[in-house]
XYZ file of C-alpha atoms in Angstrom:
597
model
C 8.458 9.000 36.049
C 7.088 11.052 33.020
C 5.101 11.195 30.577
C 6.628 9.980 27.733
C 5.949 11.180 24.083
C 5.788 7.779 22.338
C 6.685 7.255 18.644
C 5.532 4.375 16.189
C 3.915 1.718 18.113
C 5.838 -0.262 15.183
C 8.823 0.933 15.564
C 8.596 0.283 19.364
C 7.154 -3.199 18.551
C 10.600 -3.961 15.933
C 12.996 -2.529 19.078
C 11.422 -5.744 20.976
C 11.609 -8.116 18.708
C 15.507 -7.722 18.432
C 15.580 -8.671 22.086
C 13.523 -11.796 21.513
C 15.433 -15.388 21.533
C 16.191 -16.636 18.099
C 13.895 -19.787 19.396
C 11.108 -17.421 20.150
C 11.299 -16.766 17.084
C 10.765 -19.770 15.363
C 8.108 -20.835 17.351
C 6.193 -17.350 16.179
C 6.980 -18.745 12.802
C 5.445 -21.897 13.459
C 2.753 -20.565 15.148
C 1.691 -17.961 12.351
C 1.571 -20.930 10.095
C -1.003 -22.676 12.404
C -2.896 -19.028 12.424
C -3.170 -19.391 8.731
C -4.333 -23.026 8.367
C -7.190 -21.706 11.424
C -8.006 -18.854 8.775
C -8.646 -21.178 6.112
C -10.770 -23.577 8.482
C -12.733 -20.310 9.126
C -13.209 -20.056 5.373
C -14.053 -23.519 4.727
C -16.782 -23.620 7.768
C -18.027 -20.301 6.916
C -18.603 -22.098 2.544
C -20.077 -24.732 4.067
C -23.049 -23.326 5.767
C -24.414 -21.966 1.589
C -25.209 -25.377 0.483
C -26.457 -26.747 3.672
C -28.755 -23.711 4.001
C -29.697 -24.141 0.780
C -30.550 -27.624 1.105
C -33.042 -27.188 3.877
C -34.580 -24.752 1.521
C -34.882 -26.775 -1.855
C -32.740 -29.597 -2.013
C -33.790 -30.509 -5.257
C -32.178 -27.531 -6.668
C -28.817 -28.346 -4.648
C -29.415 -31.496 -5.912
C -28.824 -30.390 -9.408
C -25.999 -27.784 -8.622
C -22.921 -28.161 -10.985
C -20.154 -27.378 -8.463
C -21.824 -29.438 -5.682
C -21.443 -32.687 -8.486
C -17.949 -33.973 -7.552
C -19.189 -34.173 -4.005
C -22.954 -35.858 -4.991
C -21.311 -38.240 -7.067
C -18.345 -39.089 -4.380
C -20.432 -40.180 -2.136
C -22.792 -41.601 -4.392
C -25.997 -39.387 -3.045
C -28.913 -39.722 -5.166
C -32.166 -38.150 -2.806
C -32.504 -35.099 -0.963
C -32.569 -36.217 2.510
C -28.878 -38.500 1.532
C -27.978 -34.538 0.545
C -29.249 -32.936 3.791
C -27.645 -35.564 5.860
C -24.165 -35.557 4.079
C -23.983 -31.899 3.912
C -24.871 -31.585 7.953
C -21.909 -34.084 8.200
C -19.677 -32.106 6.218
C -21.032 -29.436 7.907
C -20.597 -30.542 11.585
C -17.348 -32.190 10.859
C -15.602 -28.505 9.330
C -17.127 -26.758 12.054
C -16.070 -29.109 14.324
C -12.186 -29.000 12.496
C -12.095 -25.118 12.755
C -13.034 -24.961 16.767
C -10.092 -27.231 17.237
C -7.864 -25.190 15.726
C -8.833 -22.427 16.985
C -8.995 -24.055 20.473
C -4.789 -25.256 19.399
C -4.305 -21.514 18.371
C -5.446 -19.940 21.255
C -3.239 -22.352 23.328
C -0.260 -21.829 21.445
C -0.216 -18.685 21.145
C -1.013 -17.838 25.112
C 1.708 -19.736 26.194
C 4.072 -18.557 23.839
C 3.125 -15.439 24.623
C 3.684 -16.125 28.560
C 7.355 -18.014 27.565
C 8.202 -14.722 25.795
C 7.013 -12.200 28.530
C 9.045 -14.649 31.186
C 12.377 -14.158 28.891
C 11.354 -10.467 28.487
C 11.134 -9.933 32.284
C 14.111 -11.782 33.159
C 16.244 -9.501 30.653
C 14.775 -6.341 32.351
C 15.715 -8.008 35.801
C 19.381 -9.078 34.398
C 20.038 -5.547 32.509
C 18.451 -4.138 36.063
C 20.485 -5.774 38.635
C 24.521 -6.084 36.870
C 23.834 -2.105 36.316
C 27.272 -0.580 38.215
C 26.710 0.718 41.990
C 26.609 4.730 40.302
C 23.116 3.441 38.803
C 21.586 3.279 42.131
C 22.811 6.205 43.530
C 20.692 8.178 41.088
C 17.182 5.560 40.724
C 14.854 4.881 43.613
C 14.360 1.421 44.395
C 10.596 1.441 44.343
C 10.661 2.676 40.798
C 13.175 -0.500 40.029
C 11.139 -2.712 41.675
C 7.870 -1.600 39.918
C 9.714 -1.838 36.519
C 10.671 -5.100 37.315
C 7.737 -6.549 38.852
C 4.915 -4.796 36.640
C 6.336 -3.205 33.879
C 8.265 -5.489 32.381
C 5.836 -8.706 33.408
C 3.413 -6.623 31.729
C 4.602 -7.142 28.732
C 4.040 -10.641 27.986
C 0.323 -10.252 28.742
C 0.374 -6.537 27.664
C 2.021 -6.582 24.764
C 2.992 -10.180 23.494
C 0.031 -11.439 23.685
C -2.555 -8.671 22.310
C 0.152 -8.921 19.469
C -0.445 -12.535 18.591
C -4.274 -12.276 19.196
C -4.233 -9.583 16.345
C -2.436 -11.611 14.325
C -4.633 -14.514 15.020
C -8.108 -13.134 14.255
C -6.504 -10.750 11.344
C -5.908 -14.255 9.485
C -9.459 -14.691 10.579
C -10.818 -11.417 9.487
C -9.405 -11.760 6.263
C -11.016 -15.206 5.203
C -14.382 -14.733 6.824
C -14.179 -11.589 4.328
C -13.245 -13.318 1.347
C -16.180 -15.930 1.961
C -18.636 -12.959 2.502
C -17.364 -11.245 -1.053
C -17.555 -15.011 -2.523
C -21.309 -15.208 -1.400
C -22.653 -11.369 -1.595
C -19.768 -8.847 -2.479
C -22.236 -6.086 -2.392
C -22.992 -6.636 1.083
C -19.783 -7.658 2.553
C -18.243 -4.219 0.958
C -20.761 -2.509 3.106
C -20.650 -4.455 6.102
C -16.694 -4.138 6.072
C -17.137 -0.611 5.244
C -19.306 0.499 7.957
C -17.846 -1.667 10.605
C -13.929 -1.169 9.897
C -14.818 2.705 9.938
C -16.725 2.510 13.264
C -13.945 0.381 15.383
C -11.210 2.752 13.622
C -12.909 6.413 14.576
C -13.543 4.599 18.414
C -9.810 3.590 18.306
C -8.737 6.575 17.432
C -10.779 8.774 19.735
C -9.799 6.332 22.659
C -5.739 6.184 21.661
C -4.962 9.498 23.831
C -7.188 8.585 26.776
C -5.411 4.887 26.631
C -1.876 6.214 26.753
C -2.641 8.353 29.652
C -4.064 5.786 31.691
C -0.998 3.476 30.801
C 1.350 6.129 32.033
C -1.274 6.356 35.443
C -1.288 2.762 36.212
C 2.573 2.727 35.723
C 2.962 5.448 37.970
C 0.584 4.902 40.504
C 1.819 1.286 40.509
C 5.394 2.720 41.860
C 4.033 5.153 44.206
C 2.287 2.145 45.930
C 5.136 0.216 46.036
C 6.852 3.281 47.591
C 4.426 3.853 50.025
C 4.414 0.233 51.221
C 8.087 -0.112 51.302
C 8.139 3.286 53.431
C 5.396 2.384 55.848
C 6.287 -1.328 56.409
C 9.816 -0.529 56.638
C 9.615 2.179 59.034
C 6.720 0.025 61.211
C 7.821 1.277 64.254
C 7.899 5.056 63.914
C 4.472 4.810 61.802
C 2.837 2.903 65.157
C 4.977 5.059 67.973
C 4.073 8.397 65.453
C 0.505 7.540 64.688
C 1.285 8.200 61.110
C -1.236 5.412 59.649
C -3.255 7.879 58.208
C -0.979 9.487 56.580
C 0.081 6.248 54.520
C -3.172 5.240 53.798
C -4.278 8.738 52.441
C -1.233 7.857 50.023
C -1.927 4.128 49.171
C -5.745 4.914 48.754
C -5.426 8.185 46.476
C -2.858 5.909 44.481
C -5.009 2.927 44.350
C -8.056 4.973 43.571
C -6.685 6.676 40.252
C -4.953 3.167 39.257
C -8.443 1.358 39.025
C -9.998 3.915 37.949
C -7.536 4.385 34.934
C -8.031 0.290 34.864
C -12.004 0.599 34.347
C -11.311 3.126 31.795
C -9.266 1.015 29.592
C -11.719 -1.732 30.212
C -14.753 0.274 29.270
C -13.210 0.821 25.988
C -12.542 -3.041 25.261
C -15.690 -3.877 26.028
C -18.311 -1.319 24.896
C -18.037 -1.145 21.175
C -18.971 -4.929 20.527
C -22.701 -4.497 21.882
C -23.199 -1.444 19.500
C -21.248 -3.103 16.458
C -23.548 -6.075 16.784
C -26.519 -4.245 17.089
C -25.475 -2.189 13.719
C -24.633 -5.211 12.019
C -28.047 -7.490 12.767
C -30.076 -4.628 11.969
C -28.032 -4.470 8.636
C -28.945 -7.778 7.668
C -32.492 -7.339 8.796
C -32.915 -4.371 6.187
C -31.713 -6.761 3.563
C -34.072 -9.416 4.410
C -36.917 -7.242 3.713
C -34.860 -5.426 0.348
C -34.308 -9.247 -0.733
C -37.808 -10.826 0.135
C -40.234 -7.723 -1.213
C -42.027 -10.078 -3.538
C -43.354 -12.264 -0.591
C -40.508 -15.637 -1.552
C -38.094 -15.745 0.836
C -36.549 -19.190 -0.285
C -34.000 -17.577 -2.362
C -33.040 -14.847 0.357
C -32.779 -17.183 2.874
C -29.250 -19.577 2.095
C -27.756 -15.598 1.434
C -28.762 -14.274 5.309
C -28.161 -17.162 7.127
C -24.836 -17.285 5.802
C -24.177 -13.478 5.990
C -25.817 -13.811 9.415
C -23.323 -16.627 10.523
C -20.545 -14.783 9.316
C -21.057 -11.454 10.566
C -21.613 -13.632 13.406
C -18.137 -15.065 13.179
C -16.233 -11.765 12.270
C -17.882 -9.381 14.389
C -15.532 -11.286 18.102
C -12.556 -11.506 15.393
C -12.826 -7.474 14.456
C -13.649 -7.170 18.511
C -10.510 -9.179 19.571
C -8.307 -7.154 16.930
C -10.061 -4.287 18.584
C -9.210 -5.180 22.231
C -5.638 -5.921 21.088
C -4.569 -2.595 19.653
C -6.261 -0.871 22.670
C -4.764 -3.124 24.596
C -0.993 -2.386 23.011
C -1.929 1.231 23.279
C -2.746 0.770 27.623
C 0.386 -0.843 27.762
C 2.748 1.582 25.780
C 4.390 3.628 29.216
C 4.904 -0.106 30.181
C 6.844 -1.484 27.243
C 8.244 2.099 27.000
C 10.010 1.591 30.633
C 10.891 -2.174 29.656
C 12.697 -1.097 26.228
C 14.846 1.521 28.127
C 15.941 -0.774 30.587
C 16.700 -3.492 27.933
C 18.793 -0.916 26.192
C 20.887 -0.280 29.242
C 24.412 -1.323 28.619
C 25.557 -4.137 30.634
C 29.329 -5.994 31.651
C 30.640 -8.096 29.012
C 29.635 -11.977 30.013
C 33.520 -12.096 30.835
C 33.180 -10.632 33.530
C 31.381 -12.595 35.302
C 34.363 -16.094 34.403
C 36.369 -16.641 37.292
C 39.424 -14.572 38.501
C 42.674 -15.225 39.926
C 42.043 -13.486 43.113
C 45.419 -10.423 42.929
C 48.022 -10.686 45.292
C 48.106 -7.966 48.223
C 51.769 -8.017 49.208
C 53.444 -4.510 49.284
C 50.145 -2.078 49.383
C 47.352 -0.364 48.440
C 47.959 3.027 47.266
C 45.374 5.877 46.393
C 46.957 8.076 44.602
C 46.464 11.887 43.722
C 42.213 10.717 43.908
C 39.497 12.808 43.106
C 36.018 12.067 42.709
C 32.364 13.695 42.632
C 29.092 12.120 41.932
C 28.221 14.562 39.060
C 29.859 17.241 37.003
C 28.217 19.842 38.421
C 28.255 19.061 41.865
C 31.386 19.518 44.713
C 34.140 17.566 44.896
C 33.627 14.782 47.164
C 37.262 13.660 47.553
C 39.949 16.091 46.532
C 43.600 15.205 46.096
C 43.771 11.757 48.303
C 47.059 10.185 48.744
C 47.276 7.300 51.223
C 48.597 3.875 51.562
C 47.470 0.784 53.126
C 49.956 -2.087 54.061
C 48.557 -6.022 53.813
C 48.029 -7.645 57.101
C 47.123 -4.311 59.043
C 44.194 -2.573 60.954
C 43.634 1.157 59.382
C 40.540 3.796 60.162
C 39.285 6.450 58.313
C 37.773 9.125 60.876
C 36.108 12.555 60.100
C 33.071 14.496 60.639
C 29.609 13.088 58.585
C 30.262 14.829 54.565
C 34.582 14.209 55.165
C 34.334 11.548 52.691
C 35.190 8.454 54.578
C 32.275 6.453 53.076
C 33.102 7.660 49.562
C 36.783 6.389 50.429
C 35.335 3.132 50.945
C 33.542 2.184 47.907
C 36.545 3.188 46.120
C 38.209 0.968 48.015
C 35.915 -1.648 47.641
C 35.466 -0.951 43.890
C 32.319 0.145 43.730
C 33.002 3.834 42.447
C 35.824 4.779 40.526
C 38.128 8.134 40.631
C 37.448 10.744 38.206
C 40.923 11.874 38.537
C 44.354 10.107 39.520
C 43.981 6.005 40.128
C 44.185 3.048 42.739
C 47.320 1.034 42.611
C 47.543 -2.559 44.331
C 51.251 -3.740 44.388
C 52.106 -0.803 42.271
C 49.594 -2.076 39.665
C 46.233 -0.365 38.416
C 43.300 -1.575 39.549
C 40.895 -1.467 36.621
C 39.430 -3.766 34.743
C 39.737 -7.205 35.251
C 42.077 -6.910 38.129
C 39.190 -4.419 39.500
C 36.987 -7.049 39.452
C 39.321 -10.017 40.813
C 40.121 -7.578 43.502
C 36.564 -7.308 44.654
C 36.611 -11.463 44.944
C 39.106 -11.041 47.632
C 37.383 -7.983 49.385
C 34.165 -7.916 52.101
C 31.972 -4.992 53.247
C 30.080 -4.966 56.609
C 27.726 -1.434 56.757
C 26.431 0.306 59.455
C 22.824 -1.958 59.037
C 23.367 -5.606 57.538
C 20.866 -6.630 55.473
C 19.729 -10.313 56.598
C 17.243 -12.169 54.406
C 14.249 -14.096 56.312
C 16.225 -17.211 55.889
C 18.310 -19.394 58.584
C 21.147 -17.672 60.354
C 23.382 -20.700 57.673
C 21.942 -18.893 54.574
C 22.685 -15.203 55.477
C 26.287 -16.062 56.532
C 26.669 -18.033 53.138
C 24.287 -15.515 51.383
C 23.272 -15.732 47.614
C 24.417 -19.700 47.850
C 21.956 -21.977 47.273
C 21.299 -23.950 50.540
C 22.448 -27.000 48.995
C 25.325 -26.130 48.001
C 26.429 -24.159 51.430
C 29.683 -25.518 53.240
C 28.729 -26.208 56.914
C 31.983 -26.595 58.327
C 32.858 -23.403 56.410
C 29.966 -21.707 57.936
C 30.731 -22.724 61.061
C 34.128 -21.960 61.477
C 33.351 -18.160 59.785
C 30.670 -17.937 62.922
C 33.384 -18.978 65.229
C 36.002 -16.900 64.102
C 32.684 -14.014 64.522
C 32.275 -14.859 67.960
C 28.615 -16.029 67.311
C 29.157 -20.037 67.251
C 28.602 -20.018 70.967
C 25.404 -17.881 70.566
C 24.399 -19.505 68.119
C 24.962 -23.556 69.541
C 22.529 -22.201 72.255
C 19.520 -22.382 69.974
C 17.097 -24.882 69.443
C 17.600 -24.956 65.863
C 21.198 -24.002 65.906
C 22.424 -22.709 62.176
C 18.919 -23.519 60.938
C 17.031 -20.938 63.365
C 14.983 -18.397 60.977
C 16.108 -14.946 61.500
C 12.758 -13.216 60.581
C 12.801 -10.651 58.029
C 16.081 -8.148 58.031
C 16.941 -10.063 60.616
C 14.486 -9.018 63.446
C 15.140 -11.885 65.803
C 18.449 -10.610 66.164
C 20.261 -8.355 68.297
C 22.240 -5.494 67.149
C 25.088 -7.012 67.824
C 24.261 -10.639 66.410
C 23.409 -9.347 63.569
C 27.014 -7.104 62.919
C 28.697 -10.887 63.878
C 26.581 -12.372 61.266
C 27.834 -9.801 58.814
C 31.463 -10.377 59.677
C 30.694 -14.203 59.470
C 29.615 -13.294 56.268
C 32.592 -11.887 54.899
C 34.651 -14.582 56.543
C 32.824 -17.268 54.963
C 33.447 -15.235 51.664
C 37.186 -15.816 52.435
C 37.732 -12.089 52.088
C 41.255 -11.221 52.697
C 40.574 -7.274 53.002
C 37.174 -6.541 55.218
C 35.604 -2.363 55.167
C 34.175 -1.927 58.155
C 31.958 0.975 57.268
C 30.180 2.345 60.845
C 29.699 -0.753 61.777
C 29.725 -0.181 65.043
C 28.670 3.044 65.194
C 24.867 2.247 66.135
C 25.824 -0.217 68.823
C 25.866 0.582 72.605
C 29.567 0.692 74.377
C 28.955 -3.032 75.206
C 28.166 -4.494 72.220
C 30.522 -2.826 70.358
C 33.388 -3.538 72.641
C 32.702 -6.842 71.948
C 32.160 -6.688 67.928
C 35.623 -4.869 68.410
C 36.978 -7.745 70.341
C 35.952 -10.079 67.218
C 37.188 -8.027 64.496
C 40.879 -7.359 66.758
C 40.789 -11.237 66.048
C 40.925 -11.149 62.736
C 43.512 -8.419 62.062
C 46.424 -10.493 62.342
C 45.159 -12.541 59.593
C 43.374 -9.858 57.322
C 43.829 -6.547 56.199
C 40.726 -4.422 58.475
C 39.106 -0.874 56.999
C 37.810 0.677 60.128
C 35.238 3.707 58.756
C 33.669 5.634 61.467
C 33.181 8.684 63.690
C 33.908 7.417 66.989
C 37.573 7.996 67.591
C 37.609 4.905 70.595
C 36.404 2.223 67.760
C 39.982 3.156 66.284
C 42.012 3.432 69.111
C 43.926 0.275 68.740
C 44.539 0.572 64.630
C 48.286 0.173 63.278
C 47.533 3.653 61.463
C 44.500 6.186 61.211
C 43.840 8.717 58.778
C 41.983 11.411 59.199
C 39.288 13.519 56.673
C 37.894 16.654 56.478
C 35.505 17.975 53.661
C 37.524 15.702 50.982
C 41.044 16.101 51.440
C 42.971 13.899 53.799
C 44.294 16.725 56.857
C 46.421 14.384 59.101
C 47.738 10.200 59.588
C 49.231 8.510 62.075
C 48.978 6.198 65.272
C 46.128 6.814 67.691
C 48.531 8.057 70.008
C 50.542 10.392 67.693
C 46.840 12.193 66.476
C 45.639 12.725 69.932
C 48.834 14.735 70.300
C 48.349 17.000 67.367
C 44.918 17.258 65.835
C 42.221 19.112 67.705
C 40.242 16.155 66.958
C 41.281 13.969 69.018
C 41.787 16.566 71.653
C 37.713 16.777 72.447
C-alpha cells in the first residue's frame, strides 16, 4: 500500500455519489430539506431571545415596539408582566421546536449515513469477491480483508457521515449568521471574520498531517491483520519455534503508530473549540465595556445576551463543520482504497443466471496452449496438446514448476490460455459455455478448506443450512467413504468440525472434500495433490474412494507421486511447460527415466 497523491476531495466525493442507490438518494434529498427547516428553527430561536431580553430590561419600551404589535395585539397583552410571560412562552416553545429538530436531524442523518456506508461496504465486498481467480494471484489477502473490513466500513462513518454533519450545521451556520447581521452587523462581520479565518489557517495547517495519518491507520490496519492471520494460522510452528516475540514486536510496533496516528487526528478535532470560545467570549466582553462606557447598560444588554447566545449557538456548529472536514481529510487513503475497488470491473449480472450444464461426450482437448502469469515473466505452459476422454481416470505428473497445477486451473476454468484454446466436444470453451462448464466441474486441493461449521455444511458448503439436502449429503459422504465414520459420532452430520477443520484427520478431511464435490454433482473432479500430504495408509484409502468414482466421473489426478497414478486409464507427463511423454502407467515406466527411479 502507498501513499497516494489525492486530488479534489470533491471530485473524490462526486466519484461516490455515482455509486450511491438512486433511493439513497432521495432520502439525502429529503433529509437536506429537514436540514433547512432545522436552520430556520435556529433562526427563529436565535430572534426570539431580542425581545425577551429586552423585556426583562424595560418592558415598557417592548411594550410600545411597532413590529412586536401584531403579536401584543394577538394575544391581546396589555401589561408588562402578560409581555414577559408570553414572550418566555414563545420563547421556550421555539427553543423547545428547534432542539427537536435538531434531535430528528441528527437521527436521520446518522442512520442514513450508516444505511449508505452498509450499501457502500457491501459493493466493495461484491466488486472484491466476483474479481476473476488472476486477481488473487497478484493481491494479498490481508490487504483484501482490511479493505473490506475497515476501509470500506469506514466510509459510512468516515466519510458519509462527516458529509451530512457539514451539511447539517452549514444550514445552521448560515442562519445563526443572518440573525447576528439582523441584530449587530458590525459585530457579526467581525466575529465571522476572525473565527472563519482561525478554523481555516488550523485546517489548513492540519490537512497534510491528517492525510498522513489516514494513509498510517490504513496501513497499519493491514499489517495487523497480516500479522494475526500469519501467527494464528501458523499456531503450531510459532509455539514449537518460540517465535511469539517475534509477532508481537510486529502487532505492537503496528498498533503503536495506528493509535498514535488516531490521537493525532483526535487532537486536532478537539483542540480548536476551547481556544475559539475563549476568543469569542472575550470578544463580546470588550464590547460590553465599548457599549456600556457611559455607566447604562440597559441598552447594551438585549444586544450581548443575544450575541452571547448566538456565538454560543454557532461556535459547536463552526466546530462540528470543523471536525467534519478534518474528519473527511483522516479518512481520504480510506475512501481512496474503497473508490478503486468500486471501480473494478466486474461479470455482467448474466453470468451469474443459470446454465445448461455442456455435454462431455467425445473429449476435452487442449490445444496448441500457452500461458504465463505476466508479460514479462517465463512461459508457464508452452505448446500443450492433450486430450481427455469422458468417463476416464487421467494424471498429470512432473517435477514441482512442470506446470501440472497451472494445467489444472485451466482445466477447471479458472485461468485462461494466452495462446491456442480449450475445446469440449470440439467446441470452445469461453464464455458462457466457460462458465456452464465450471457448474459441472469440482476441485479437491492439496489442503481443503473446512469452515467451523458441521461436517453437513462443509460437504454442502456456501448453502444455507436450511436449504441443504440431507439425503444428498449423505449419499455424497457414502459414495466418500466417510458415512461410516461419520454414523460413529455422537452428533453424526451435525458434529462441529472446529475451525479449518481441526477435529479432523487428514484423511477425513480429503473425504469431506470429495463429498463435497459429489454433493456438487460434479461430473469432472481435479484432484490437485490431494493426496500428496497423506501417509501411505490414508492415501491408499482416499485412492480406494476416488477408484470408486471413476467409472461414473471423469477423475484429474495432479501430483508428484507416480504410485497415486498407477492405476489411471492414461498419464501424461510435464516437464518445465511442455508436455514430454503420455501413456499407460505401464507403457511410461518402460520409457521415461521417470518412472525408472
Amino acid at each position: 500500500m502507498r501513499l497516494f497523491k489525492p486530488g479534489s476531495l470533491l471530485g473524490e466525493l462526486r466519484e461516490l455519489w455515482q455509486h450511491i442507490a438512486p433511493r439513497r438518494r432521495r432520502q439525502l434529498t429529503l433529509l437536506l430539506v429537514l436540514m433547512f427547516v432545522s436552520a430556520l428553527s435556529e433562526m427563529a430561536s436565535l430572534g426570539s431571545i431580542v425581545p425577551f431580553l429586552s423585556a426583562l430590561s424595560n418592558a415598557e419600551q417592548v411594550l410600545q415596539q411597532p413590529q412586536l404589535q401584531p403579536f401584543i395585539n394577538g394575544f391581546g397583552i396589555t401589561t408588562t408582566s402578560q409581555l414577559v410571560v408570553h414572550l418566555a412562552i414563545a420563547f421556550i416553545a421555539i427553543t423547545l421546536l428547534t432542539n427537536l429538530l435538531r434531535i430528528a436531524t441528527l437521527y436521520c442523518q446518522t442512520h442514513l449515513a450508516a444505511r449508505i456506508g452498509i450499501d457502500i461496504a457491501y459493493l466493495v465486498y461484491h466488486r472484491t469477491i466476483l474479481q476473476p481467480y488472476r486477481f488473487y494471484l497478484s493481491h494479498n489477502s490481508s490487504d483484501l480483508i482490511s479493505l473490506v473490513a475497515y476501509d470500506a466500513n469506514g466510509v459510512g462513518g468516515g466519510v458519509i457521515m462527516p458529509c451530512l454533519m457539514a451539511l447539517a450545521n452549514s444550514f445552521v451556520m448560515l442562519g445563526l449568521i443572518i440573525s447576528l447581521f439582523v441584530i449587530d452587523g458590525r459585530v457579526a462581520l467581525s466575529l465571522c471574520v476572525i473565527l472563519g479565518t482561525i478554523y481555516g489557517l488550523l485546517y489548513r495547517w492540519r490537512q497534510a498531517t491528517l492525510l498522513r495519518n489516514s494513509y498510517l491507520m490504513s496501513r497499519h490496519h493491514q499489517q495487523r491483520v497480516q500479522v494475526i492471520q500469519e501467527s494464528l494460522g501458523g499456531i503450531r510452528e510459532v509455539i514449537l519455534d518460540r517465535t511469539h516475540g517475534f509477532f508481537q514486536a510486529i502487532y505492537a510496533e503496528s498498533n503503536r503508530i495506528n493509535q498514535i496516528a488516531n490521537a493525532s487526528n483526535t487532537i486536532t478535532y478537539l483542540t480548536p473549540r476551547y481556544g475559539i470560545e475563549m476568543v469569542a467570549m472575550t470578544a463580546i466582553a470588550l464590547l460590553a465595556i465599548s457599549l456600556g462606557q457611559d455607566g447604562d447598560f440597559s441598552q447594551a444588554v438585549p444586544v450581548l445576551g443575544s450575541l452571547a447566545v448566538g456565538a454560543n449557538r454557532l461556535l459547536p456548529s463552526l466546530q462540528q463543520v470543523f471536525v467534519a472536514l478534518a474528519g473527511l481529510q483522516g479518512s481520504r487513503t480510506s475512501l481512496h482504497r474503497a473508490l478503486t475497488a468500486l471501480a473494478r470491473p466486474t461479470p455482467p449480472p448474466a453470468q451469474f443466471q443459470s446454465l445448461t450444464p455442456p455435454t462431455f461426450e467425445r473429449e476435452l482437448r487442449l490445444e496448441q496452449v500457452w500461458f504465463r502469469y505476466n508479460p514479462d515473466q517465463a512461459w508457464i505452459l508452452q505448446d500443450l496438446n492433450l486430450v481427455i476422454p469422458p468417463h476416464t481416470t487421467v494424471g498429470f505428473v512432473g517435477t514441482t514448476g512442470s506446470g501440472k497445477t497451472t494445467t489444472a486451473d485451466l482445466i477447471l476454468g479458472l485461468l485462461q490460455p494466452e495462446r491456442g484454446e480449450i475445446l469440449l466436444d470440439g467446441e470452445p470453451l469461453t464464455g458462457d459455455r466457460l462458465r456452464a462448464w465450471q457448474t459441472t466441474i469440482a476441485h479437491v486441493p492439496q489442503s481443503i478448506f473446512l469452515a467451523d461449521a458441521t461436517i453437513a455444511s462443509n460437504i454442502a458448503f456456501g448453502v444455507p443450512p436450511g436449504q441443504i439436502d440431507r439425503s444428498r449429503v449423505q449419499a455424497a459422504a457414502a459414495s466418500a467413504q466417510l458415512a461410516e465414520f461419520i454414523e460413529t459420532l455422537p452428533q453424526g452430520y451435525d458434529t462441529w468440525v472446529g475451525e479449518r477443520g481441526v477435529r479432523l484427520s487428514g484423511g477425513q478431511r480429503q473425504r469431506v472434500g470429495i463429498a463435497r464435490a459429489l454433493y456438487a454433482q460434479a461430473s469432472v473432479i481435479v484432484f490437485d495433490e490431494a493426496t500428496s500430504a497423506l501417509d501411505t495408509q490414508t492415501e491408499q484409502e482416499v485412492m480406494a474412494a476416488i477408484e470408486q468414482l471413476s467409472q461414473e466421473l471423469t477423475i484429474i489426478l495432479i501430483t508428484h507421486r507416480l504410485s497415486t497414478v498407477a492405476k489411471c486409464d492414461r498419464i501424461f507427463e510435464l516437464q518445465r511447460g511442455r508436455l514430454v511423454d503420455q501413456g499407460t502407467f505401464a507403457e511410461l515406466k518402460g520409457r521415461s527415466a521417470s518412472f525408472q527411479a
